[in-house]
């Protein structure tokens, strides 16, 4: 079977970049990305490429090359499903907020809705690919729904048949395009080798075959969760050691380098920081926790749950120590938050440590000035909706005598006037070149810098006259 028409349901952080790269690499395939969110689709179709709904280095260049040629964004879900030989399901799967499994299990209502739409509108033979991160055995749910459609059309002219594949996404935000163009591996899980080959042939256009791993459905689903769980576990491990460093006089950067030089451990993902964020790590671990509890494996559940617990603790311990260093109170104190995205080079704030730390500080009565090169005021407003918050617009003439409020500042240089502390929370490049001497001149004294990302040069900051706290720095 030759794939000519792809439909991707869900135009988000995964669907958008993934389909852009497939369209760019396979110009003989029509790629339609559909979404129920009209506003999001309008942004994908905006003539101003700065207005794309997600920021990802290298993305707008691909959109410019392919959009309206073999890559199209629309809300024509029924029509595009009907026309497709292959359908990617790339919708959101957040952690359930209520009901059975609340706080741990993934909410599959969007995936199920997609499967039902596919069952209804697809024609002939269709390969359905799970792209969203899903709990193990979700492919079973999709198959069951599609199976009903197969049975009911069996003896008609409009006979429908399906194959279901799992093809988890391993892209990291901020480097998504690069990760898609040069992946460490592409994982395809499925039952029908012909369907697996169809998808493999698409990737073979730019990925060497030895990097395309073929597994059964359940291994593929579990490998995705496990990959993220292992990465997150490394971050919680190194963050736990950062706290020991601060007590003992050791330096976490030196410890990371020393352990990372062991080829069995490896040097990547050993940067201690304010805790992991992003839409995947916490959700995927909680999925493993839920699965383990479901299968009667409480020890396994509690092992993985501790990774998330440590991550939450790391964020709150940073908030607490900021309050402590600023004489136990943040009332009438102006604090500059540098970075609101969960990591650099993305505008995504899902599970961002900056969100939790900002909320903690607002609850202590701080006046925050928030800067981020890519996150909008609207997004920050949405994220910080807590009762104590009084968002201010316009920026400038603000008195800092009210408790718990924030403002967004777009110009980095205008952030520091009369500030008591600067907290570096996202490792954006522009924060690495801050002229601390100039900043010190504008701040109230004593002035503090809290560097949770190890991006400052400590001697420069201290020489400028500032007090410096760095993550995992015991000196
Ligand atoms: C992750 C996985 O890397 C990717 O394979 C998967 O498909 C989706 O989830 P993402 O969440 O986009 O990607 O970013 P990632 O680079 O993994 O970072 C996750 C979080 O860990 C960020 O908050 C980051 O700042 C933090 N991190 C990462 C550290 O604190 N220290 C590190 O050494 C690395
Ligand atoms: P991810 O990071 O997994 O890509 P996002 O939240 O960025 O998650 O994107 C998921 C997208 O899926 C959203 O734009 C949402 O509107 C879309 N979506 C959810 N359910 C459906 C559906 N049934 N049909 C079409 N699009 C959907």
XYZ file of C-alpha atoms and ligand atoms in Angstrom:
536
model
C 0.000 0.000 0.000
C 1.402 3.366 -1.062
C 0.549 6.205 1.325
C -0.603 9.292 -0.582
C -2.761 11.145 1.935
C -1.999 11.603 5.608
C -4.376 13.206 8.090
C -3.123 14.220 11.531
C -5.771 14.888 14.162
C -4.396 17.481 16.605
C -2.355 20.546 15.593
C -0.381 20.916 18.838
C 3.236 20.726 19.947
C 3.540 17.170 18.642
C 1.232 17.092 15.592
C 2.333 20.439 14.124
C 6.133 19.967 13.970
C 5.930 16.232 13.190
C 3.661 16.737 10.198
C 5.711 19.723 9.015
C 8.826 17.530 8.846
C 6.990 14.623 7.162
C 5.578 17.039 4.540
C 9.002 18.564 3.977
C 10.717 15.190 3.565
C 7.951 13.471 1.546
C 6.785 15.950 -1.034
C 4.756 13.275 -2.849
C 2.468 12.887 0.196
C -0.391 15.289 1.006
C -0.406 16.047 4.697
C -3.540 17.519 6.281
C -3.422 18.629 9.898
C -6.874 19.077 11.440
C -8.015 20.400 14.806
C -11.266 21.328 16.524
C -9.661 24.553 17.714
C -10.370 27.076 14.957
C -8.180 29.768 16.550
C -5.210 27.426 16.604
C -5.740 26.526 12.942
C -5.987 30.214 12.024
C -2.644 30.786 13.713
C -1.071 27.926 11.747
C -2.413 29.586 8.591
C -1.342 33.096 9.537
C 0.650 34.945 6.865
C 2.765 36.354 9.694
C 4.995 33.412 10.635
C 5.720 35.000 14.026
C 2.089 34.170 14.893
C 2.369 30.384 14.576
C 0.750 28.860 17.671
C 3.982 27.276 18.855
C 7.526 28.541 18.879
C 10.099 25.988 17.776
C 13.467 26.866 16.172
C 13.467 25.935 12.464
C 9.690 25.421 12.275
C 8.655 28.578 10.488
C 11.133 27.951 7.653
C 9.521 24.543 6.987
C 6.023 26.011 7.220
C 7.039 28.633 4.692
C 8.307 25.940 2.293
C 5.408 23.468 2.577
C 2.252 25.237 3.706
C -0.493 25.322 1.071
C 1.598 22.960 -1.073
C 1.548 19.501 0.491
C 0.928 20.680 4.080
C -2.461 22.106 5.009
C -4.089 23.114 8.269
C -7.888 23.087 8.595
C -10.886 22.197 10.725
C -12.326 19.929 7.990
C -11.994 16.861 10.183
C -14.633 14.673 8.517
C -13.442 15.352 4.966
C -9.734 14.845 5.715
C -10.322 11.625 7.667
C -12.386 10.332 4.762
C -9.632 11.101 2.304
C -6.705 9.663 4.307
C -4.790 6.377 3.869
C -3.013 6.994 7.152
C -4.302 8.894 10.203
C -2.112 10.089 13.067
C -3.836 10.647 16.393
C -1.990 13.476 18.064
C -4.424 14.939 20.561
C -3.915 15.916 24.181
C -3.950 13.269 26.905
C -3.670 15.189 30.200
C -3.827 13.578 33.614
C -7.418 13.000 34.776
C -8.634 15.643 37.236
C -11.586 13.706 38.616
C -13.152 10.265 38.709
C -11.357 6.925 38.944
C -7.589 7.310 38.649
C -7.792 11.114 39.163
C -4.357 12.673 39.522
C -2.633 9.688 37.917
C -4.393 8.091 34.956
C -4.502 9.853 31.583
C -7.779 11.280 30.414
C -8.484 9.426 27.208
C -11.681 11.221 26.237
C -10.008 13.061 23.341
C -8.383 9.884 22.021
C -11.642 7.993 22.222
C -13.493 10.823 20.465
C -10.895 10.678 17.677
C -11.205 6.917 17.328
C -14.980 7.291 17.011
C -14.609 9.960 14.348
C -12.180 7.766 12.436
C -14.562 4.797 12.710
C -17.352 6.945 11.329
C -15.664 8.843 8.522
C -12.776 6.711 7.282
C -13.115 4.881 3.977
C -11.552 1.693 2.543
C -8.372 0.602 4.345
C -6.868 3.045 6.844
C -3.752 2.804 8.984
C -4.328 4.529 12.320
C -1.190 5.649 14.127
C -1.089 6.540 17.832
C 1.276 9.481 18.118
C 0.193 10.984 21.443
C 1.791 9.497 24.549
C -0.717 7.029 25.866
C -1.080 4.535 28.661
C -0.123 0.997 27.760
C -2.970 -0.872 26.031
C -4.677 2.269 24.653
C -4.184 0.817 21.187
C -6.579 -1.882 22.420
C -9.284 0.761 23.025
C -8.767 2.269 19.579
C -8.819 -1.186 17.977
C -12.038 -2.131 19.713
C -13.827 0.992 18.470
C -12.518 0.515 14.920
C -13.380 -3.169 15.024
C -17.057 -2.342 15.507
C -16.927 -0.251 12.361
C -15.215 -3.102 10.444
C -17.930 -5.526 11.499
C -20.819 -3.217 10.668
C -19.526 -2.457 7.141
C -18.310 -5.977 6.386
C -20.951 -6.867 3.821
C -21.486 -3.439 2.326
C -19.905 -1.594 -0.612
C -18.457 0.838 1.895
C -16.412 -1.851 3.642
C -13.888 -0.381 6.089
C -10.746 -2.020 7.427
C -8.076 -0.727 9.810
C -4.593 -1.372 11.134
C -3.492 0.255 14.377
C 0.151 1.209 14.960
C 1.941 2.836 17.862
C 4.586 5.341 16.777
C 5.475 7.351 19.884
C 7.045 10.764 19.609
C 10.464 11.343 21.131
C 10.887 14.984 20.188
C 11.891 17.396 22.901
C 10.491 20.899 22.700
C 13.020 23.521 21.732
C 14.905 20.990 19.608
C 11.856 19.320 18.011
C 12.801 19.938 14.399
C 16.311 18.644 14.895
C 15.029 15.635 16.862
C 12.607 14.847 14.033
C 15.198 15.249 11.296
C 17.923 13.255 13.099
C 16.166 10.950 15.549
C 18.091 8.507 17.760
C 15.435 5.985 16.760
C 11.952 5.722 15.304
C 9.768 3.222 17.108
C 6.899 1.473 15.333
C 4.770 -1.032 17.201
C 2.103 -3.070 15.502
C 0.658 -6.444 14.585
C 0.585 -6.311 10.789
C 4.119 -6.199 9.273
C 2.725 -4.657 6.050
C 1.230 -1.730 7.942
C 4.501 -1.300 9.857
C 6.364 -1.248 6.528
C 4.037 1.442 5.145
C 4.937 3.760 8.010
C 8.610 2.721 7.951
C 8.775 3.659 4.247
C 7.766 7.215 5.112
C 10.563 7.563 7.680
C 13.055 5.819 5.391
C 12.960 8.937 3.207
C 15.352 10.505 5.719
C 16.060 8.062 8.576
C 18.493 5.116 8.118
C 16.622 1.810 8.355
C 18.745 0.539 11.276
C 17.292 3.355 13.375
C 13.717 2.217 12.724
C 12.807 -0.227 15.489
C 9.871 -2.568 14.986
C 8.144 -3.993 18.085
C 4.774 -5.260 19.195
C 2.140 -2.673 20.096
C 2.470 -2.936 23.861
C 6.271 -2.773 23.913
C 6.120 0.390 21.842
C 3.603 2.038 24.167
C 5.537 0.999 27.273
C 8.932 1.983 25.796
C 7.697 5.539 25.346
C 6.549 5.839 28.961
C 9.721 4.185 30.213
C 11.959 6.478 28.188
C 10.428 9.559 29.741
C 10.362 7.965 33.192
C 14.106 7.187 32.987
C 14.942 10.726 31.843
C 12.808 12.273 34.587
C 14.333 9.911 37.137
C 17.818 11.169 36.234
C 16.735 14.741 36.869
C 15.181 13.914 40.237
C 18.315 11.950 41.127
C 20.668 14.822 40.363
C 18.326 17.336 42.006
C 18.285 15.276 45.190
C 22.080 15.410 45.193
C 22.002 19.210 44.657
C 20.417 19.559 48.091
C 23.189 17.457 49.646
C 25.789 19.614 47.864
C 24.332 22.753 49.396
C 24.681 21.250 52.874
C 28.153 19.758 52.487
C 30.227 22.223 50.468
C 30.221 20.068 47.326
C 29.353 21.570 43.934
C 26.669 19.866 41.833
C 28.328 20.857 38.531
C 31.529 19.113 39.600
C 29.608 16.080 40.819
C 27.621 15.895 37.537
C 30.785 16.108 35.485
C 32.511 13.463 37.551
C 29.682 10.939 37.393
C 28.816 11.756 33.775
C 32.372 10.838 32.727
C 31.531 7.227 33.521
C 30.457 5.909 30.123
C 27.940 3.629 31.816
C 26.174 6.673 33.248
C 26.761 9.168 30.402
C 26.866 12.942 30.624
C 23.456 13.979 29.311
C 20.461 14.955 31.439
C 22.528 15.594 34.544
C 21.918 19.343 34.869
C 20.455 20.106 38.222
C 17.738 22.766 38.112
C 14.365 23.869 39.452
C 12.802 20.502 38.583
C 11.505 19.062 35.344
C 8.515 20.585 33.580
C 6.789 19.995 30.259
C 3.675 18.088 29.375
C 5.207 14.612 29.350
C 7.437 13.645 32.265
C 5.021 13.978 35.171
C 2.058 12.640 33.198
C 3.979 9.615 31.920
C 5.366 8.679 35.327
C 1.926 9.012 36.871
C 0.668 6.704 34.159
C 3.223 4.101 35.199
C 2.197 4.617 38.831
C -1.459 4.104 37.955
C -0.687 1.056 35.841
C 1.434 -0.479 38.613
C -1.253 0.084 41.230
C -3.849 -1.353 38.870
C -1.790 -4.511 38.378
C -1.150 -4.889 42.142
C 2.469 -3.721 42.117
C 2.550 -1.140 44.963
C 6.362 -1.220 45.348
C 6.827 -0.355 41.685
C 4.207 2.394 41.988
C 5.847 3.980 45.007
C 9.333 3.811 43.399
C 8.165 5.894 40.427
C 5.916 8.146 42.471
C 8.937 9.263 44.494
C 10.454 10.742 41.311
C 7.490 13.118 41.012
C 7.453 13.832 44.738
C 11.129 14.808 44.671
C 10.440 17.095 41.705
C 7.671 18.941 43.568
C 9.867 19.187 46.638
C 12.737 20.701 44.648
C 10.489 23.525 43.410
C 9.081 24.362 46.832
C 12.444 24.150 48.541
C 13.727 26.830 46.147
C 10.720 29.058 46.947
C 11.311 28.564 50.667
C 14.974 29.400 50.560
C 14.272 32.579 48.565
C 11.886 33.711 51.303
C 14.443 32.808 53.960
C 17.283 34.727 52.289
C 15.024 37.776 51.876
C 14.561 38.060 55.673
C 11.504 35.788 55.868
C 9.061 38.125 54.141
C 8.335 39.150 50.567
C 5.885 41.945 51.360
C 6.915 45.126 49.581
C 9.649 43.271 47.735
C 10.074 43.357 44.005
C 11.307 40.106 42.525
C 12.302 39.644 38.906
C 11.422 36.266 37.387
C 13.621 35.561 34.380
C 11.992 32.882 32.255
C 8.501 31.423 32.461
C 8.682 28.622 29.859
C 9.533 25.153 31.229
C 12.808 25.200 29.276
C 14.539 27.478 26.763
C 13.512 27.749 23.106
C 9.842 27.018 23.627
C 6.784 29.088 24.547
C 5.272 26.113 26.394
C 4.547 26.634 30.099
C 2.905 23.287 30.883
C 4.196 22.080 34.291
C 6.793 24.855 34.213
C 8.662 25.140 37.540
C 8.425 28.935 37.073
C 4.671 28.628 37.502
C 4.830 26.907 40.890
C 7.674 29.038 42.187
C 5.914 32.257 41.084
C 2.704 31.132 42.791
C 4.610 30.408 46.011
C 6.194 33.863 45.939
C 2.907 35.595 45.158
C 1.320 33.841 48.080
C 4.089 35.293 50.234
C 3.065 38.759 49.027
C 5.827 39.426 46.481
C 5.491 41.820 43.552
C 6.776 39.941 40.539
C 8.146 41.328 37.310
C 8.088 38.469 34.843
C 10.166 38.350 31.685
C 10.161 35.655 29.027
C 11.101 36.183 25.380
C 8.381 33.882 24.040
C 5.611 33.430 26.614
C 2.701 35.888 26.230
C 1.054 37.897 29.044
C -2.207 36.081 28.335
C -0.532 32.731 28.941
C 1.042 33.943 32.203
C -2.312 35.340 33.268
C -3.928 31.976 32.585
C -1.184 30.110 34.459
C -1.137 32.323 37.535
C -4.860 32.432 38.160
C -4.850 32.271 41.915
C -6.889 34.467 44.160
C -4.002 36.467 45.556
C -2.915 37.498 42.073
C -3.822 40.870 40.652
C -2.486 40.985 37.093
C -1.519 44.445 35.959
C -1.292 45.650 32.421
C 0.626 48.501 30.903
C 3.642 47.796 33.013
C 5.319 50.946 34.131
C 3.842 53.099 36.909
C 3.350 50.456 39.484
C 3.550 50.870 43.207
C 4.787 47.804 44.990
C 2.858 48.205 48.198
C 0.035 45.830 47.260
C 0.390 42.173 48.200
C 0.879 39.450 45.602
C 0.756 40.898 42.129
C 2.653 40.541 38.908
C 3.401 42.322 35.689
C 5.012 41.191 32.453
C 7.971 43.203 31.229
C 8.986 42.751 27.607
C 12.257 44.619 27.755
C 14.880 42.776 29.798
C 16.809 45.953 30.641
C 13.702 47.524 32.211
C 13.139 44.709 34.700
C 15.592 45.492 37.446
C 14.858 48.983 38.796
C 14.439 48.815 42.610
C 14.273 45.013 42.548
C 15.373 43.058 45.615
C 16.061 39.786 43.833
C 16.424 38.227 40.398
C 15.480 34.582 39.946
C 16.782 32.798 36.866
C 14.323 30.018 36.054
C 14.654 29.327 32.316
C 18.013 29.001 30.596
C 17.353 31.438 27.723
C 20.589 32.527 26.004
C 19.927 36.221 26.592
C 20.095 35.676 30.353
C 23.621 34.302 30.019
C 24.933 37.707 28.903
C 23.347 39.962 31.516
C 25.679 42.757 32.618
C 25.405 42.274 36.365
C 27.310 45.421 37.279
C 24.663 47.501 35.514
C 21.864 45.477 37.090
C 23.329 45.918 40.576
C 23.311 49.700 40.101
C 19.538 49.618 39.569
C 18.567 47.241 42.371
C 17.631 47.872 45.988
C 20.276 46.712 48.472
C 20.971 44.055 49.639
C 20.429 42.585 46.180
C 20.153 38.895 45.408
C 20.497 36.636 42.386
C 19.057 33.129 42.598
C 20.435 31.074 39.734
C 18.477 27.815 39.471
C 19.978 26.916 36.067
C 23.721 27.463 36.593
C 23.902 30.010 33.799
C 25.691 32.837 35.601
C 29.395 33.312 36.058
C 29.522 33.377 39.884
C 32.631 35.500 40.214
C 31.194 38.152 37.858
C 27.922 38.323 39.787
C 29.651 38.530 43.146
C 32.224 41.031 41.877
C 29.341 43.263 40.789
C 28.259 43.393 44.458
C 25.302 40.992 44.345
C 24.604 38.139 46.727
C 24.404 34.917 44.734
C 22.667 31.615 45.454
C 23.251 28.880 42.880
C 21.598 25.489 42.738
C 23.762 22.813 44.341
C 26.498 25.238 45.354
C 27.716 24.429 48.840
C 30.224 27.283 49.084
C 10.623 15.173 26.833
C 11.500 14.061 26.231
O 12.873 14.490 26.251
C 11.041 13.736 24.814
O 11.806 12.651 24.304
C 9.557 13.362 24.872
O 9.077 13.022 23.614
C 8.754 14.499 25.459
O 9.246 14.791 26.763
P 10.513 17.805 26.676
O 9.629 17.689 27.869
O 10.053 18.612 25.520
O 10.846 16.364 26.093
O 11.938 18.436 27.122
P 13.248 17.854 27.840
O 14.415 18.422 27.136
O 13.227 16.395 27.986
O 13.194 18.546 29.268
C 12.208 18.230 30.227
C 12.447 18.986 31.512
O 13.617 18.513 32.166
C 12.662 20.499 31.332
O 11.970 21.182 32.338
C 14.160 20.668 31.473
O 14.538 21.949 31.902
C 14.474 19.603 32.508
N 15.871 19.155 32.477
C 16.362 18.516 31.375
C 16.686 19.347 33.588
O 16.246 19.919 34.608
N 17.975 18.892 33.553
C 18.504 18.249 32.480
O 19.675 17.849 32.536
C 17.668 18.054 31.340
P 0.592 17.829 22.370
O 1.688 18.474 23.170
O 0.385 16.380 22.737
O 0.701 18.060 20.899
P -1.458 19.924 22.493
O -2.416 20.251 23.589
O -0.408 20.927 22.115
O -0.795 18.518 22.881
O -2.279 19.603 21.144
C -3.352 18.729 21.052
C -4.376 19.296 20.052
O -5.386 18.303 19.825
C -5.116 20.562 20.515
O -4.889 21.613 19.586
C -6.607 20.132 20.559
O -7.489 21.167 20.150
C -6.617 18.978 19.568
N -7.751 18.044 19.722
C -8.191 17.435 20.846
N -9.233 16.615 20.575
C -9.469 16.697 19.243
C -10.417 16.081 18.347
N -11.322 15.188 18.773
N -10.368 16.416 17.045
C -9.451 17.303 16.590
N -8.525 17.900 17.377
C -8.527 17.623 18.682
